[in-house]
Amino acid sequence: MPTRVHEFAWPDRVVIGTIGEPGARTFYLQVRTGKQIVSIALEKQQSAQLAEKVDGILDQLSTLEGNPFSVPKGTPIELVDNDQLEPVEEQFRTGAMTLGWDPTTAQVVIEAYPLTDADDDDESPDQNGIEVPEMLLVRMPVGTARAFAKRTREVVGAGRPACPLCGYPVDADGHACTLPEA
């Protein structure tokens, strides 16, 4: 059965955002082109790694002689997006992701696939009730990718503060940590 591909070649918006309070947040990768919006759930760590890897690709490309892809060192101010997520309808919970570079279009490419654990509903039924595998395919120009990585780092970092003694997150209702024995 063919895979349903939610493809965004030149998205109007691509961001990581959250719903919920620190300590109980759900992270979403949300992509929009016109009226088409897709939101997929991710783990906090997946979000952090995605930002790190996107910046890594862009940093590596910017060191090429003559920077042939005009990769910006920082985030272009006109691409900063601090707005909230648009209304979220979760398409799927992300399992595997791939990240790449398409030199023909000078775009960072993200592919995201649903969890494949048999306990998780990782496929969507079509009109006939048949399960259809799906994926998200996003292509971002370099400036958009740089802005995406910056925002993602900020969203990930906006969670619970770390305990200065044990390093674990401190909940709003308190924290009890056990220090390592000397």
Protein backbone atom coordinates (compact mmCIF):
# COMPACT_ATOMS: atom_id res chain seq x y z
CA MET A 1 0.00 0.00 0.00
CA PRO A 2 1.41 3.43 -0.89
CA THR A 3 2.53 5.70 1.91
CA ARG A 4 0.56 8.90 2.52
CA VAL A 5 3.20 11.63 2.34
CA HIS A 6 2.49 14.99 3.96
CA GLU A 7 4.92 16.99 1.83
CA PHE A 8 5.93 20.62 2.31
CA ALA A 9 8.40 21.79 -0.34
CA TRP A 10 8.52 25.52 0.56
CA PRO A 11 6.57 25.85 3.83
CA ASP A 12 5.15 29.15 5.02
CA ARG A 13 5.91 28.08 8.58
CA VAL A 14 7.85 25.25 10.22
CA VAL A 15 8.28 25.34 14.01
CA ILE A 16 8.62 23.29 17.15
CA GLY A 17 6.18 24.30 19.87
CA THR A 18 4.63 22.85 22.99
CA ILE A 19 1.28 22.39 24.65
CA GLY A 20 1.10 22.03 28.42
CA GLU A 21 3.01 23.15 31.48
CA PRO A 22 6.75 22.52 31.99
CA GLY A 23 7.16 18.96 33.17
CA ALA A 24 4.04 17.87 31.29
CA ARG A 25 4.59 19.46 27.88
CA THR A 26 3.96 17.75 24.58
CA PHE A 27 6.30 18.86 21.81
CA TYR A 28 5.03 19.28 18.25
CA LEU A 29 6.65 19.85 14.90
CA GLN A 30 4.10 21.94 13.04
CA VAL A 31 4.32 22.76 9.34
CA ARG A 32 2.02 24.96 7.30
CA THR A 33 1.67 25.94 3.67
CA GLY A 34 -1.44 28.01 3.00
CA LYS A 35 -4.31 26.23 4.74
CA GLN A 36 -2.55 22.86 4.91
CA ILE A 37 -1.25 22.26 8.45
CA VAL A 38 0.33 19.11 9.84
CA SER A 39 1.35 18.66 13.47
CA ILE A 40 3.33 15.66 14.67
CA ALA A 41 4.25 14.91 18.27
CA LEU A 42 7.91 14.50 19.25
CA GLU A 43 9.84 13.86 22.41
CA LYS A 44 11.76 16.76 23.94
CA GLN A 45 15.05 14.99 23.20
CA GLN A 46 14.08 14.46 19.55
CA SER A 47 13.38 18.18 19.28
CA ALA A 48 16.73 19.11 20.86
CA GLN A 49 18.66 16.71 18.63
CA LEU A 50 16.86 17.94 15.54
CA ALA A 51 17.87 21.55 16.28
CA GLU A 52 21.46 20.49 16.96
CA LYS A 53 21.70 18.47 13.73
CA VAL A 54 20.09 21.20 11.59
CA ASP A 55 22.58 23.74 12.94
CA GLY A 56 25.40 21.23 12.37
CA ILE A 57 24.49 20.83 8.69
CA LEU A 58 24.21 24.60 8.23
CA ASP A 59 27.49 25.28 10.06
CA GLN A 60 29.28 22.72 7.91
CA LEU A 61 27.84 24.19 4.70
CA SER A 62 28.77 27.74 5.73
CA THR A 63 32.43 26.73 5.97
CA LEU A 64 32.56 25.67 2.32
CA GLU A 65 34.77 27.93 0.28
CA GLY A 66 32.73 30.89 -0.91
CA ASN A 67 29.64 29.63 1.01
CA PRO A 68 27.95 28.69 -2.30
CA PHE A 69 24.55 28.22 -0.65
CA SER A 70 24.58 31.60 1.17
CA VAL A 71 24.06 29.91 4.52
CA PRO A 72 23.57 32.55 7.21
CA LYS A 73 25.75 32.30 10.35
CA GLY A 74 22.84 33.51 12.50
CA THR A 75 19.08 33.69 12.28
CA PRO A 76 17.79 36.27 9.80
CA ILE A 77 15.63 38.66 11.88
CA GLU A 78 12.79 38.59 9.34
CA LEU A 79 12.47 34.81 9.82
CA VAL A 80 12.19 34.82 13.63
CA ASP A 81 8.88 33.17 14.61
CA ASN A 82 7.86 33.44 18.26
CA ASP A 83 4.14 32.89 17.70
CA GLN A 84 2.20 30.11 19.41
CA LEU A 85 1.33 26.91 17.61
CA GLU A 86 -1.77 27.05 15.48
CA PRO A 87 -4.58 24.72 16.64
CA VAL A 88 -3.05 21.25 16.88
CA GLU A 89 -4.54 18.07 15.45
CA GLU A 90 -1.87 15.44 16.01
CA GLN A 91 -1.22 13.51 12.80
CA PHE A 92 1.05 10.96 14.47
CA ARG A 93 3.66 10.49 17.18
CA THR A 94 7.14 10.53 15.70
CA GLY A 95 9.37 7.51 15.79
CA ALA A 96 12.27 7.59 13.32
CA MET A 97 13.47 10.79 11.68
CA THR A 98 16.02 11.47 8.98
CA LEU A 99 17.74 14.73 8.20
CA GLY A 100 19.50 15.59 4.98
CA TRP A 101 20.61 18.25 2.55
CA ASP A 102 19.39 18.74 -1.03
CA PRO A 103 22.04 20.75 -2.91
CA THR A 104 19.80 21.05 -5.99
CA THR A 105 17.31 23.23 -4.08
CA ALA A 106 19.63 24.39 -1.23
CA GLN A 107 17.21 23.03 1.35
CA VAL A 108 17.45 21.06 4.59
CA VAL A 109 15.20 18.00 4.35
CA ILE A 110 13.42 16.44 7.33
CA GLU A 111 11.59 13.13 7.09
CA ALA A 112 9.53 11.93 10.04
CA TYR A 113 7.86 8.56 10.42
CA PRO A 114 5.32 7.34 12.99
CA LEU A 115 6.27 5.07 15.86
CA THR A 116 6.27 1.48 14.69
CA ASP A 117 5.56 -0.23 18.01
CA ALA A 118 2.58 -2.56 17.53
CA ASP A 119 0.96 -1.05 20.65
CA ASP A 120 0.86 2.41 19.09
CA ASP A 121 -1.60 3.39 16.38
CA ASP A 122 1.00 4.47 13.83
CA GLU A 123 -1.17 4.39 10.77
CA SER A 124 -4.30 6.28 9.78
CA PRO A 125 -7.36 4.63 8.30
CA ASP A 126 -8.41 5.86 4.89
CA GLN A 127 -12.06 6.32 3.87
CA ASN A 128 -12.49 2.55 3.51
CA GLY A 129 -11.11 1.76 6.97
CA ILE A 130 -7.82 0.41 5.57
CA GLU A 131 -4.67 1.37 7.49
CA VAL A 132 -2.43 3.67 5.45
CA PRO A 133 1.23 4.21 6.38
CA GLU A 134 2.26 7.85 6.44
CA MET A 135 5.22 10.20 6.77
CA LEU A 136 6.05 13.90 6.92
CA LEU A 137 8.49 15.37 4.39
CA VAL A 138 9.64 18.96 4.95
CA ARG A 139 12.09 20.94 2.83
CA MET A 140 13.36 24.20 4.35
CA PRO A 141 15.53 26.90 2.79
CA VAL A 142 18.69 27.67 4.79
CA GLY A 143 17.40 30.83 6.47
CA THR A 144 14.20 29.12 7.57
CA ALA A 145 16.23 26.16 8.83
CA ARG A 146 18.47 28.45 10.89
CA ALA A 147 15.40 30.17 12.41
CA PHE A 148 13.81 26.75 13.07
CA ALA A 149 16.88 25.54 14.99
CA LYS A 150 17.07 28.74 17.07
CA ARG A 151 13.42 28.62 18.07
CA THR A 152 13.62 24.91 18.84
CA ARG A 153 16.57 25.44 21.22
CA GLU A 154 14.61 28.20 22.97
CA VAL A 155 11.47 26.05 23.31
CA VAL A 156 13.44 23.09 24.65
CA GLY A 157 15.27 25.35 27.12
CA ALA A 158 12.06 26.92 28.43
CA GLY A 159 11.18 23.90 30.54
CA ARG A 160 11.73 23.23 34.22
CA PRO A 161 14.91 24.61 35.79
CA ALA A 162 17.62 22.13 36.77
CA CYS A 163 18.40 21.44 40.43
CA PRO A 164 21.84 22.91 41.26
CA LEU A 165 22.65 19.87 43.42
CA CYS A 166 21.60 16.84 41.37
CA GLY A 167 20.95 18.34 37.92
CA TYR A 168 17.46 16.83 37.57
CA PRO A 169 14.49 19.06 36.70
CA VAL A 170 12.73 20.85 39.56
CA ASP A 171 8.93 20.53 39.53
CA ALA A 172 6.72 23.51 40.34
CA ASP A 173 5.50 21.72 43.49
CA GLY A 174 9.03 21.08 44.80
CA HIS A 175 11.90 18.70 44.39
CA ALA A 176 13.67 16.14 46.54
CA CYS A 177 16.99 14.97 45.27
CA THR A 178 19.34 12.33 46.46
CA LEU A 179 22.98 13.34 46.34
CA PRO A 180 25.53 10.71 45.41
CA GLU A 181 27.27 9.15 48.39
CA ALA A 182 30.82 10.30 49.02
